[in-house]
XYZ file of C-alpha atoms in Angstrom:
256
model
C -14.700 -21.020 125.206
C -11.275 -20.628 123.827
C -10.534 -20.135 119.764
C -8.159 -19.111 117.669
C -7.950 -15.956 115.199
C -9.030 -18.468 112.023
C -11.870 -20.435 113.696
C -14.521 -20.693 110.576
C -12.402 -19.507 108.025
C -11.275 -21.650 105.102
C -7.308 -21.281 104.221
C -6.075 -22.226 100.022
C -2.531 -22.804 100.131
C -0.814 -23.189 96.852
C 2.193 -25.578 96.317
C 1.095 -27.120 99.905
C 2.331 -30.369 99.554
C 6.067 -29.701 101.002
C 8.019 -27.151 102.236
C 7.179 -23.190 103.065
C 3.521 -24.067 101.895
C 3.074 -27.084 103.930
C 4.501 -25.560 106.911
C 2.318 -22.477 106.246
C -0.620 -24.041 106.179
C 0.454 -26.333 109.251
C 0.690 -22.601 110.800
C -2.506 -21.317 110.017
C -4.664 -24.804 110.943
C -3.161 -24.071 114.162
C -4.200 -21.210 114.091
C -7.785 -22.636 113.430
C -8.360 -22.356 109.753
C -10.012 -25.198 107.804
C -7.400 -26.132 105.261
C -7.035 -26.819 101.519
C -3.605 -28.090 100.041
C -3.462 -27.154 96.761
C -0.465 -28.884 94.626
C 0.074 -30.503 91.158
C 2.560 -33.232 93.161
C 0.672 -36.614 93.032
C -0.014 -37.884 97.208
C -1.175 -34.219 98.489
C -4.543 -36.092 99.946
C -2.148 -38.387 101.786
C -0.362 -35.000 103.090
C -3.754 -33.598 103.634
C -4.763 -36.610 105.498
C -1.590 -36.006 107.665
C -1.877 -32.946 108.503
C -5.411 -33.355 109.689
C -4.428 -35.923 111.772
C -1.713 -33.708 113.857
C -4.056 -30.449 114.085
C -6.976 -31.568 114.123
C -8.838 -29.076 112.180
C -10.364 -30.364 108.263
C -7.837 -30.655 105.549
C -8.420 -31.346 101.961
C -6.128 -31.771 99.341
C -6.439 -31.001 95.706
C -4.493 -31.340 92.618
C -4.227 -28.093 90.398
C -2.178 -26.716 87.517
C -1.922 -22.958 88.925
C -1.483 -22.044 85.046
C -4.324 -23.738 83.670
C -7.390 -21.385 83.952
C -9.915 -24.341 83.959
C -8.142 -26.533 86.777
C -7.437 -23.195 88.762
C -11.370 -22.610 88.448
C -12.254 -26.009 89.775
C -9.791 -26.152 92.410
C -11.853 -23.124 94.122
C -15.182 -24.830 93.576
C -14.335 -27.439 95.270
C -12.551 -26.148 98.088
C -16.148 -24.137 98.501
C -18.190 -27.331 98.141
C -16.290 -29.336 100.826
C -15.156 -26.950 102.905
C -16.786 -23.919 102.149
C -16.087 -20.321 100.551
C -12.195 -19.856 101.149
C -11.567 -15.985 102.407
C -7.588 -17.181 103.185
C -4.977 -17.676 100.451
C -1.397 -18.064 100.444
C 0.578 -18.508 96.859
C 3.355 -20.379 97.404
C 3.356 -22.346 94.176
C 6.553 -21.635 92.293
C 9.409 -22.730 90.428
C 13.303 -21.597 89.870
C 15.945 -21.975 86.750
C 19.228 -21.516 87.029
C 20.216 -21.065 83.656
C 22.969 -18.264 81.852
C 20.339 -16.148 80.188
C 22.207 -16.578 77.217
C 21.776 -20.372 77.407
C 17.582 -19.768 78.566
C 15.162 -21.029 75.673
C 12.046 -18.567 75.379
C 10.176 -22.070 76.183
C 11.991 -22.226 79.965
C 11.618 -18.377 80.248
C 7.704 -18.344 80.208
C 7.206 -21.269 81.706
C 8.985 -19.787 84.889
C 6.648 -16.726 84.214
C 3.399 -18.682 83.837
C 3.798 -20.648 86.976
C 5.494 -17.785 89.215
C 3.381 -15.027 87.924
C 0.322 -16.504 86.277
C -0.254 -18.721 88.221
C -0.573 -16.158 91.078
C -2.862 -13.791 89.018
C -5.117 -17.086 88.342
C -5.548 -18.185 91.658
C -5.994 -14.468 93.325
C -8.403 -13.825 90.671
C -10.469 -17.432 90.882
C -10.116 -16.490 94.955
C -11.092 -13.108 95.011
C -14.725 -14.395 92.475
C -15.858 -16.429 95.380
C -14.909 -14.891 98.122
C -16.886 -11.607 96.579
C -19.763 -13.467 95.513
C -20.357 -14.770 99.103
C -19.756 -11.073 99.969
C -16.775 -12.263 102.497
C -14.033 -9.550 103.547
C -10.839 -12.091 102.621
C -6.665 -11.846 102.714
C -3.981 -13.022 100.433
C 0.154 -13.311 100.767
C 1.773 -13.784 97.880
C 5.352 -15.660 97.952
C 7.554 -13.319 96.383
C 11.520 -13.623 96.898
C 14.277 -11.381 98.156
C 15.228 -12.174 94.245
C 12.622 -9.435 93.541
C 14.770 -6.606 94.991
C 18.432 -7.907 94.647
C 20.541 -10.639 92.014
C 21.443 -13.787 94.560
C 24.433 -14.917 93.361
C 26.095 -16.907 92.471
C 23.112 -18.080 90.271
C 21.934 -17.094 87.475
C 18.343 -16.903 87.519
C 16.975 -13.816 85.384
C 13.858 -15.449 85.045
C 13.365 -16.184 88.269
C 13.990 -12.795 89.913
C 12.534 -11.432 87.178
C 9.442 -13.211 88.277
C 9.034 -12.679 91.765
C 9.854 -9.005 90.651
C 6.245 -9.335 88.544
C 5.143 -10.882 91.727
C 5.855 -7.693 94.352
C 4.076 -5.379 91.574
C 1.003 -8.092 91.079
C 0.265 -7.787 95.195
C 0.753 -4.161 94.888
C -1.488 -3.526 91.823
C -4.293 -5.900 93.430
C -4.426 -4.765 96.116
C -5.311 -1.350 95.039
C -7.608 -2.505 93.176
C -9.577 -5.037 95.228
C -9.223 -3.333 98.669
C -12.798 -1.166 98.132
C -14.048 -5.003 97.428
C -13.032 -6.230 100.834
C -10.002 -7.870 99.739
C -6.439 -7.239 100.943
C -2.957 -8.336 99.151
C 0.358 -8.234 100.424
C 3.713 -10.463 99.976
C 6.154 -11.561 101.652
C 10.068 -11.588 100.175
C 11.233 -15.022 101.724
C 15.483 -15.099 101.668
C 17.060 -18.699 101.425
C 15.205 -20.845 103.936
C 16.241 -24.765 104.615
C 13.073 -25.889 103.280
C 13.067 -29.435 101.557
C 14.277 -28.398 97.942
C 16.958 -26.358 99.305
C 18.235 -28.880 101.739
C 18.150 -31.662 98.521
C 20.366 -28.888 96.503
C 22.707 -27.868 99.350
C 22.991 -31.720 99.731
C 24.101 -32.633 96.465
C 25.814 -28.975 95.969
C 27.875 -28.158 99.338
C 29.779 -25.361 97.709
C 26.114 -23.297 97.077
C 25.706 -23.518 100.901
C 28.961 -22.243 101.717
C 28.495 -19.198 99.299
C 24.820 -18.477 100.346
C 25.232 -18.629 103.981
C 28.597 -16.076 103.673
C 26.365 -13.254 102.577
C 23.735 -13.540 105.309
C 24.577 -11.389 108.413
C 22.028 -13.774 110.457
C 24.557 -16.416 109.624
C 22.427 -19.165 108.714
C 19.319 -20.118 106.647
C 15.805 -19.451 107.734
C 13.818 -22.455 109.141
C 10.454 -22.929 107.587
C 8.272 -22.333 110.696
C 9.843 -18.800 111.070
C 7.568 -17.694 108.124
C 4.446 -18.935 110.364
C 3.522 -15.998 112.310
C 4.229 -13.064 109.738
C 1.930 -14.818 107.723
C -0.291 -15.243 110.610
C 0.016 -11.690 110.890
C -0.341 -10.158 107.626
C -3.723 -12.339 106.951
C -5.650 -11.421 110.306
C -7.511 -8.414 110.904
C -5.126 -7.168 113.213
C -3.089 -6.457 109.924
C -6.064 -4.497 108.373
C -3.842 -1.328 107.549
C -1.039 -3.049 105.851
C -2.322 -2.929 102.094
C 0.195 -3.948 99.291
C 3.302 -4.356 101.083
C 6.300 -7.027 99.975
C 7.823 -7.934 103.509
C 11.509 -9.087 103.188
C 12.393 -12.258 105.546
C 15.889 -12.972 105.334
C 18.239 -12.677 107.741
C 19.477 -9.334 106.249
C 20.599 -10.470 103.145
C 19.162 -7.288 101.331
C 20.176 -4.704 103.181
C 23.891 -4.958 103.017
């Protein structure tokens, strides 16, 4: 009998309804996992129901506020009620603001932080509660963003790198600390990738294209499915010595 490396396991995916986390998780049910699309967008059971319907495997989808402790908490109970105790996660859920720092309220600023960053912490956290009270070795990627190690320009977006920056150091700290509780962290550092908010921004702003696709040696933007298999990678056992890493996707944008 054939199966794949997820068979039995249950997969959370954070801001699941579009883009890199919906075609994440479409990688990973593939894959074999039982999914759970976790968004705050109204319609993610009707993307759930979808994306059942092409793989094959059980989806759910659930609304969540990543930065509200309470929803965060139920989100996980009932991913383990319907589909049982989640030992997969991927936080994608995020948001950007390109605003002059001198022009950022304190308001914008932490709400950036709360979703990017707290929101990460809360789901790891309400993730990493189950998944050790079922006494279930378990994974996580965090989204983090070539932002973390250089300034994209020509944005300005110093609460946004600032951030994913927050980000890189949360998967390294955790996973220090939760790897003698059978629970491995790492990140990935995704560059500019044509996912569905880019290709609405690029759309209505054709002079941001130009300028981001300039400084990448690859020449182009990343398509969403290329993120598929590191993440395929980095939550299967065959990744079971990579502990706390931040892997950098992005067509060499960082390195020159």
């Amino acid at each position: 009998m054939n199966t794949t490396p997820f068979d039995g396991r249950v997969a959370v995916i954070t801001g699941g309804a579009r883009g890199l986390g919906l075609s994440i998780a479409t990688a990973l049910a593939t894959h074999g996992a039982s999914i759970a699309l976790l968004d705050r967008l109204p319609g993610i059971e009707a993307v759930a129901e979808q994306l059942a319907t092409t793989t094959g495997v059980r989806v759910i989808g659930v609304n969540v506020d990543v930065t509200n402790e309470t929803s965060v908490a139920a989100a996980i109970a009932t991913v383990s009620d319907r589909l049982g105790t989640p030992t997969l996660l991927v936080n994608s859920a995020g948001i950007t603001l390109d605003t002059p720092a001198l022009d950022t309220s304190y308001e914008a600023w932490s709400r950036v932080q709360n979703v990017n960053v707290g929101g990460t912490f809360l789901m790891s956290r309400e993730f990493a509660r189950a998944a050790i009270a079922a006494q279930l070795p378990a994974s996580i990627v965090n989204l983090s963003s070539m932002s973390s190690l250089v300034v994209n320009i020509p944005q300005t977006q110093a609460a946004y790198n600032t951030s994913k920056a927050a980000v890189s150091m949360l998967t390294k700290s955790l996973a220090i600390e939760w790897l003698p509780l059978g629970i491995r962290v790492n990140a990935i550092a995704p560059g500019y990738f044509a996912s569905d908010m880019t290709r609405d921004f690029v759309a209505a702003n054709p002079e941001m294209n130009d300028a981001w696709v300039s400084r990448i040696p690859a020449g182009r933007m990343g398509e969403p499915d290329e993120l598929g298999d590191l993440v395929i990678y980095l939550l299967g056992d065959s990744a079971s010595y990579v502990v706390g890493q931040t892997f950098s996707i992005d067509g060499g944008y960082t390195i020159v």
